[in-house]
Amino acid sequence: MKLRIDGREAPVRVQAARRYRQRLVGLIGRRHLATDQALWIPACRSIHMFFMRFAIDAVFLDGEGRVLSVRAGIRPWRTATVWRARSVLELAAGAAATLGIKENSHVQIVADAAVGGGA
């Protein structure tokens, strides 16, 4: 999947964690997250960094993809919660700022076929 921020395509590949095991494990076990990778967790308002090896940026989104909060550089063994969030986008530490993601930005996660085309 691809990522759009305020209508522009971002150079990031998004993996969705929809199944229980994907959501439970998330990024645990990885040594790093590349700046062009992201993990999207739908139906989520809270994340944990237990057993993680690296820091991440967490972007909390409402039901329409509006950014409610950007938690930059969350380190291992921490948690983050935004009660109004409906999903969370996890990015490499520093990527949110590099991509220009901030509160009230609009984020879309779209299937590859839908990017760049369509009526």
PDB file of C-alpha atoms in Angstrom:
ATOM      1  CA  MET A   1       0.000   0.000   0.000  1.00  0.00           C
ATOM      2  CA  LYS A   2       1.013   3.603  -0.524  1.00  0.00           C
ATOM      3  CA  LEU A   3       0.795   6.659   1.679  1.00  0.00           C
ATOM      4  CA  ARG A   4      -0.686  10.041   0.760  1.00  0.00           C
ATOM      5  CA  ILE A   5      -0.183  13.070   2.965  1.00  0.00           C
ATOM      6  CA  ASP A   6      -2.396  16.089   2.309  1.00  0.00           C
ATOM      7  CA  GLY A   7      -3.098  14.748  -1.181  1.00  0.00           C
ATOM      8  CA  ARG A   8       0.501  14.104  -2.234  1.00  0.00           C
ATOM      9  CA  GLU A   9       2.053  10.689  -2.570  1.00  0.00           C
ATOM     10  CA  ALA A  10       4.814   9.947  -0.056  1.00  0.00           C
ATOM     11  CA  PRO A  11       7.745   7.616  -0.819  1.00  0.00           C
ATOM     12  CA  VAL A  12       6.633   5.110   1.814  1.00  0.00           C
ATOM     13  CA  ARG A  13       5.418   1.509   1.501  1.00  0.00           C
ATOM     14  CA  VAL A  14       2.754   0.714   4.079  1.00  0.00           C
ATOM     15  CA  GLN A  15       2.040  -2.712   5.530  1.00  0.00           C
ATOM     16  CA  ALA A  16      -1.300  -3.186   7.289  1.00  0.00           C
ATOM     17  CA  ALA A  17      -1.554  -5.122  10.552  1.00  0.00           C
ATOM     18  CA  ARG A  18      -5.151  -6.319  10.381  1.00  0.00           C
ATOM     19  CA  ARG A  19      -4.939  -9.800  11.873  1.00  0.00           C
ATOM     20  CA  TYR A  20      -4.546 -10.517  15.567  1.00  0.00           C
ATOM     21  CA  ARG A  21      -0.999 -11.882  15.321  1.00  0.00           C
ATOM     22  CA  GLN A  22       0.172  -9.037  13.062  1.00  0.00           C
ATOM     23  CA  ARG A  23      -1.203  -6.525  15.546  1.00  0.00           C
ATOM     24  CA  LEU A  24       0.265  -8.338  18.537  1.00  0.00           C
ATOM     25  CA  VAL A  25       3.770  -8.629  17.085  1.00  0.00           C
ATOM     26  CA  GLY A  26       3.869  -5.391  15.096  1.00  0.00           C
ATOM     27  CA  LEU A  27       7.511  -4.374  14.661  1.00  0.00           C
ATOM     28  CA  ILE A  28       8.866  -6.585  17.451  1.00  0.00           C
ATOM     29  CA  GLY A  29      11.828  -8.631  16.277  1.00  0.00           C
ATOM     30  CA  ARG A  30      12.939  -6.200  13.590  1.00  0.00           C
ATOM     31  CA  ARG A  31      16.321  -4.529  13.964  1.00  0.00           C
ATOM     32  CA  HIS A  32      15.104  -1.291  12.374  1.00  0.00           C
ATOM     33  CA  LEU A  33      12.406   0.272  10.259  1.00  0.00           C
ATOM     34  CA  ALA A  34      13.591   1.855   7.006  1.00  0.00           C
ATOM     35  CA  THR A  35      12.556   5.435   6.287  1.00  0.00           C
ATOM     36  CA  ASP A  36      10.508   4.214   3.316  1.00  0.00           C
ATOM     37  CA  GLN A  37       8.510   1.687   5.368  1.00  0.00           C
ATOM     38  CA  ALA A  38       5.526   2.013   7.693  1.00  0.00           C
ATOM     39  CA  LEU A  39       3.147  -0.182   9.650  1.00  0.00           C
ATOM     40  CA  TRP A  40      -0.528   0.821   9.809  1.00  0.00           C
ATOM     41  CA  ILE A  41      -2.649  -0.579  12.634  1.00  0.00           C
ATOM     42  CA  PRO A  42      -6.379  -0.005  12.034  1.00  0.00           C
ATOM     43  CA  ALA A  43      -8.858   0.047  14.932  1.00  0.00           C
ATOM     44  CA  CYS A  44      -6.091   1.052  17.344  1.00  0.00           C
ATOM     45  CA  ARG A  45      -5.683   3.911  19.812  1.00  0.00           C
ATOM     46  CA  SER A  46      -2.788   2.701  21.942  1.00  0.00           C
ATOM     47  CA  ILE A  47       0.616   1.193  21.203  1.00  0.00           C
ATOM     48  CA  HIS A  48       3.381  -0.314  23.295  1.00  0.00           C
ATOM     49  CA  MET A  49       7.096  -0.485  22.644  1.00  0.00           C
ATOM     50  CA  PHE A  50       7.801  -3.530  24.804  1.00  0.00           C
ATOM     51  CA  PHE A  51      10.604  -5.730  23.432  1.00  0.00           C
ATOM     52  CA  MET A  52      11.363  -3.200  20.671  1.00  0.00           C
ATOM     53  CA  ARG A  53      14.953  -2.478  19.620  1.00  0.00           C
ATOM     54  CA  PHE A  54      14.536   1.015  18.177  1.00  0.00           C
ATOM     55  CA  ALA A  55      12.509   4.214  18.470  1.00  0.00           C
ATOM     56  CA  ILE A  56       9.625   5.076  16.125  1.00  0.00           C
ATOM     57  CA  ASP A  57       7.276   7.912  15.285  1.00  0.00           C
ATOM     58  CA  ALA A  58       3.605   7.093  15.940  1.00  0.00           C
ATOM     59  CA  VAL A  59       0.945   9.018  14.013  1.00  0.00           C
ATOM     60  CA  PHE A  60      -2.507   8.712  15.572  1.00  0.00           C
ATOM     61  CA  LEU A  61      -5.371   9.151  13.103  1.00  0.00           C
ATOM     62  CA  ASP A  62      -9.109   9.714  13.450  1.00  0.00           C
ATOM     63  CA  GLY A  63     -11.691   7.842  11.374  1.00  0.00           C
ATOM     64  CA  GLU A  64     -11.256  10.186   8.389  1.00  0.00           C
ATOM     65  CA  GLY A  65      -7.448  10.048   8.366  1.00  0.00           C
ATOM     66  CA  ARG A  66      -6.937  13.378  10.118  1.00  0.00           C
ATOM     67  CA  VAL A  67      -3.801  13.433  12.288  1.00  0.00           C
ATOM     68  CA  LEU A  68      -4.770  13.833  15.934  1.00  0.00           C
ATOM     69  CA  SER A  69      -1.253  13.525  17.342  1.00  0.00           C
ATOM     70  CA  VAL A  70       2.306  12.791  16.269  1.00  0.00           C
ATOM     71  CA  ARG A  71       4.425  11.147  18.950  1.00  0.00           C
ATOM     72  CA  ALA A  72       7.992  11.453  17.685  1.00  0.00           C
ATOM     73  CA  GLY A  73      10.857   9.211  18.744  1.00  0.00           C
ATOM     74  CA  ILE A  74       8.991   6.873  21.088  1.00  0.00           C
ATOM     75  CA  ARG A  75      11.690   4.723  22.662  1.00  0.00           C
ATOM     76  CA  PRO A  76      11.561   1.041  23.584  1.00  0.00           C
ATOM     77  CA  TRP A  77       9.652   0.119  26.761  1.00  0.00           C
ATOM     78  CA  ARG A  78       7.243   3.068  26.465  1.00  0.00           C
ATOM     79  CA  THR A  79       3.542   3.321  25.616  1.00  0.00           C
ATOM     80  CA  ALA A  80       1.470   5.934  23.815  1.00  0.00           C
ATOM     81  CA  THR A  81      -2.304   6.427  23.734  1.00  0.00           C
ATOM     82  CA  VAL A  82      -4.661   8.856  22.043  1.00  0.00           C
ATOM     83  CA  TRP A  83      -8.192   7.968  23.121  1.00  0.00           C
ATOM     84  CA  ARG A  84      -9.924   9.539  20.101  1.00  0.00           C
ATOM     85  CA  ALA A  85      -7.685   7.727  17.590  1.00  0.00           C
ATOM     86  CA  ARG A  86      -9.074   5.075  15.252  1.00  0.00           C
ATOM     87  CA  SER A  87      -5.747   3.908  13.790  1.00  0.00           C
ATOM     88  CA  VAL A  88      -2.000   4.346  14.197  1.00  0.00           C
ATOM     89  CA  LEU A  89       0.707   4.692  11.564  1.00  0.00           C
ATOM     90  CA  GLU A  90       4.160   3.663  12.779  1.00  0.00           C
ATOM     91  CA  LEU A  91       7.139   5.193  10.977  1.00  0.00           C
ATOM     92  CA  ALA A  92      10.905   5.266  11.421  1.00  0.00           C
ATOM     93  CA  ALA A  93      12.001   7.796  14.038  1.00  0.00           C
ATOM     94  CA  GLY A  94      12.188  11.231  12.419  1.00  0.00           C
ATOM     95  CA  ALA A  95      10.144  10.215   9.355  1.00  0.00           C
ATOM     96  CA  ALA A  96       6.989  12.079  10.386  1.00  0.00           C
ATOM     97  CA  ALA A  97       8.828  15.416  10.402  1.00  0.00           C
ATOM     98  CA  THR A  98      10.681  14.589   7.179  1.00  0.00           C
ATOM     99  CA  LEU A  99       7.378  13.772   5.449  1.00  0.00           C
ATOM    100  CA  GLY A 100       5.697  16.892   6.823  1.00  0.00           C
ATOM    101  CA  ILE A 101       3.156  15.010   8.931  1.00  0.00           C
ATOM    102  CA  LYS A 102       1.757  17.176  11.703  1.00  0.00           C
ATOM    103  CA  GLU A 103      -1.476  17.613  13.634  1.00  0.00           C
ATOM    104  CA  ASN A 104      -4.444  18.182  11.308  1.00  0.00           C
ATOM    105  CA  SER A 105      -2.617  16.780   8.271  1.00  0.00           C
ATOM    106  CA  HIS A 106      -4.725  14.374   6.228  1.00  0.00           C
ATOM    107  CA  VAL A 107      -3.257  10.888   5.771  1.00  0.00           C
ATOM    108  CA  GLN A 108      -4.582   8.255   3.370  1.00  0.00           C
ATOM    109  CA  ILE A 109      -3.421   4.661   3.102  1.00  0.00           C
ATOM    110  CA  VAL A 110      -4.407   3.405  -0.338  1.00  0.00           C
ATOM    111  CA  ALA A 111      -4.042   0.195  -2.324  1.00  0.00           C
ATOM    112  CA  ASP A 112      -1.279   0.356  -4.934  1.00  0.00           C
ATOM    113  CA  ALA A 113      -3.755   0.200  -7.847  1.00  0.00           C
ATOM    114  CA  ALA A 114      -5.560   3.295  -6.561  1.00  0.00           C
ATOM    115  CA  VAL A 115      -2.437   5.483  -6.435  1.00  0.00           C
ATOM    116  CA  GLY A 116      -2.016   8.021  -9.188  1.00  0.00           C
ATOM    117  CA  GLY A 117      -5.024   7.019 -11.248  1.00  0.00           C
ATOM    118  CA  GLY A 118      -8.699   6.659 -11.218  1.00  0.00           C
ATOM    119  CA  ALA A 119     -11.633   8.844 -11.855  1.00  0.00           C
TER     120      ALA A 119
END
